[in-house]
GROMACS .gro file of C-alpha atoms in nm:
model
  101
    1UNK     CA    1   3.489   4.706   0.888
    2UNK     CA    2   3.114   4.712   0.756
    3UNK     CA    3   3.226   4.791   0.425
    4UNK     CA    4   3.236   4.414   0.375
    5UNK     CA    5   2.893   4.353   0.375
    6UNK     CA    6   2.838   4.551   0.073
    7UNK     CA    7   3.104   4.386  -0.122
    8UNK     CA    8   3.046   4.133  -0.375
    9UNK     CA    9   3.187   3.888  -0.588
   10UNK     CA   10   3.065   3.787  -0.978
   11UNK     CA   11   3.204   3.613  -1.245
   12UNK     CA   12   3.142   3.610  -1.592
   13UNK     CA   13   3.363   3.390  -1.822
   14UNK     CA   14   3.702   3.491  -1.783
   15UNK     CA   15   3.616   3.821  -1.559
   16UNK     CA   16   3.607   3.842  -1.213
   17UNK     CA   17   3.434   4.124  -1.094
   18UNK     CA   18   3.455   4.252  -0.725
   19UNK     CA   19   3.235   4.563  -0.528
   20UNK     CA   20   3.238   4.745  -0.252
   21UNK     CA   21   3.140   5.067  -0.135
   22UNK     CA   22   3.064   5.324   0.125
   23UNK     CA   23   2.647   5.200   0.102
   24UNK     CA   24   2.661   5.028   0.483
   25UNK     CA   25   2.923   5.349   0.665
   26UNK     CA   26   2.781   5.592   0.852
   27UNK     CA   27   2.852   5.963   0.806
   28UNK     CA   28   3.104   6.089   1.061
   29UNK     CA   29   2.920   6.423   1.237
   30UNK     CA   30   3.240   6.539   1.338
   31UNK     CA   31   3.370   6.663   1.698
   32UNK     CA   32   3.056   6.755   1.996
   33UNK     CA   33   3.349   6.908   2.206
   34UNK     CA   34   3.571   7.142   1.976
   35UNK     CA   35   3.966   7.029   1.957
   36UNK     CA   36   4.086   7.334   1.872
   37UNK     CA   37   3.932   7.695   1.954
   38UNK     CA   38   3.851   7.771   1.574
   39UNK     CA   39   3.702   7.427   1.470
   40UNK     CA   40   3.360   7.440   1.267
   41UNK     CA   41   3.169   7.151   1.274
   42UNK     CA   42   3.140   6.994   0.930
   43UNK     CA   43   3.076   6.621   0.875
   44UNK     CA   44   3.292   6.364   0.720
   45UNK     CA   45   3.065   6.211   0.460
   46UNK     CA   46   3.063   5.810   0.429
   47UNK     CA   47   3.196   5.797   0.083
   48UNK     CA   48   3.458   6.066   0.152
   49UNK     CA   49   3.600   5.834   0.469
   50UNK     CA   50   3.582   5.507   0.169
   51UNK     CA   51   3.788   5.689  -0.053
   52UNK     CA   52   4.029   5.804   0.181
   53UNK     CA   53   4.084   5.441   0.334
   54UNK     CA   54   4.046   5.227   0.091
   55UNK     CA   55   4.196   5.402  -0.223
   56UNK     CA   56   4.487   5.555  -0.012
   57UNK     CA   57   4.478   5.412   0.322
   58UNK     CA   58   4.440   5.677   0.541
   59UNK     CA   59   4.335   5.610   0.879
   60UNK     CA   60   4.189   5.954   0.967
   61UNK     CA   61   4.319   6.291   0.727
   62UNK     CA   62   4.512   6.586   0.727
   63UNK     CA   63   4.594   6.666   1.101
   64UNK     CA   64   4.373   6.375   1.224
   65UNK     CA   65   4.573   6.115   1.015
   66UNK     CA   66   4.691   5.851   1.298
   67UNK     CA   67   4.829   5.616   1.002
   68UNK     CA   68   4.893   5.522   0.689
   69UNK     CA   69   4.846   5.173   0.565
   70UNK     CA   70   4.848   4.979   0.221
   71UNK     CA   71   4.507   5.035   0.060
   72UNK     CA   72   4.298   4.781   0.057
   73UNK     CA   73   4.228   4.861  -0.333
   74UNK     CA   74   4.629   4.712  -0.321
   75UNK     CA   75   4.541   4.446  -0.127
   76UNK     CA   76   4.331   4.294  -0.361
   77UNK     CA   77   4.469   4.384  -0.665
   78UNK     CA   78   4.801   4.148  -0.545
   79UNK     CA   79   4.566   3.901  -0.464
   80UNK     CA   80   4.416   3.910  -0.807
   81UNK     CA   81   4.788   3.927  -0.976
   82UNK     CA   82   4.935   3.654  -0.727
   83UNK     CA   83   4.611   3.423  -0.823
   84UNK     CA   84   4.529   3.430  -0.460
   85UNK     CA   85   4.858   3.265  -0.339
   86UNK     CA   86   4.791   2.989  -0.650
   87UNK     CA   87   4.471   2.877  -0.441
   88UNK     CA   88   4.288   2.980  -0.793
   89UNK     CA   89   4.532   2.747  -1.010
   90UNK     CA   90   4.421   2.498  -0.746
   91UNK     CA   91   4.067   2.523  -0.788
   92UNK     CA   92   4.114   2.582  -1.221
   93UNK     CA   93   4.323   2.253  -1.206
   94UNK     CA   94   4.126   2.009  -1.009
   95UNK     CA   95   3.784   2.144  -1.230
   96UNK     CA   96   3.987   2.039  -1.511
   97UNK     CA   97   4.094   1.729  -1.404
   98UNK     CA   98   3.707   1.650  -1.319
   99UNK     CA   99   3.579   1.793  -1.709
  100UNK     CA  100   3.805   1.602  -1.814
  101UNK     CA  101   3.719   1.261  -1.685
   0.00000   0.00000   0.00000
């Protein structure tokens, strides 16, 4: 869940730009106690864990997937398509209304 303190919101015109990224994750070391009698220890890098969440939303991989979820990447993007539930018609609308007064 820290990945949302690196994101952030800009706007520019007509473009809405939002970020986020691995920068405040923490590199997974991997298991102390070995699952399995031929595990090697090998660390799951922060960005690697991102990209597997939030671009395909996997909770874990491989054998260590518990779940599958919708990406958050998908998430937003029907937030962005649906104008966040018309709440950004809202907000165009009334600035309008006050511009125009």
């Amino acid at each position: 869940y820290n990945i949302t303190d690196s994101s952030q919101t800009t706007g520019s015109g007509d473009i809405l730009t939002l970020r986020v990224n691995s920068s405040t994750m923490s590199d997974y070391p991997g298991f102390e106690i070995p699952p399995y009698p031929s595990y090697e220890r090998k660390p799951l890098y922060a960005d690697t864990a991102f990209e597997f969440m939030f671009e395909n939303g996997e909770h874990g991989h491989g054998r260590w997937n518990m779940a599958n979820s919708t990406p958050p990447e998908t998430l937003v993007d029907k937030d962005i398509q649906s104008g966040f539930n018309g709440e950004a018609q809202k907000i165009i609308k009334k600035k309008a209304i006050e511009l125009l007064k």
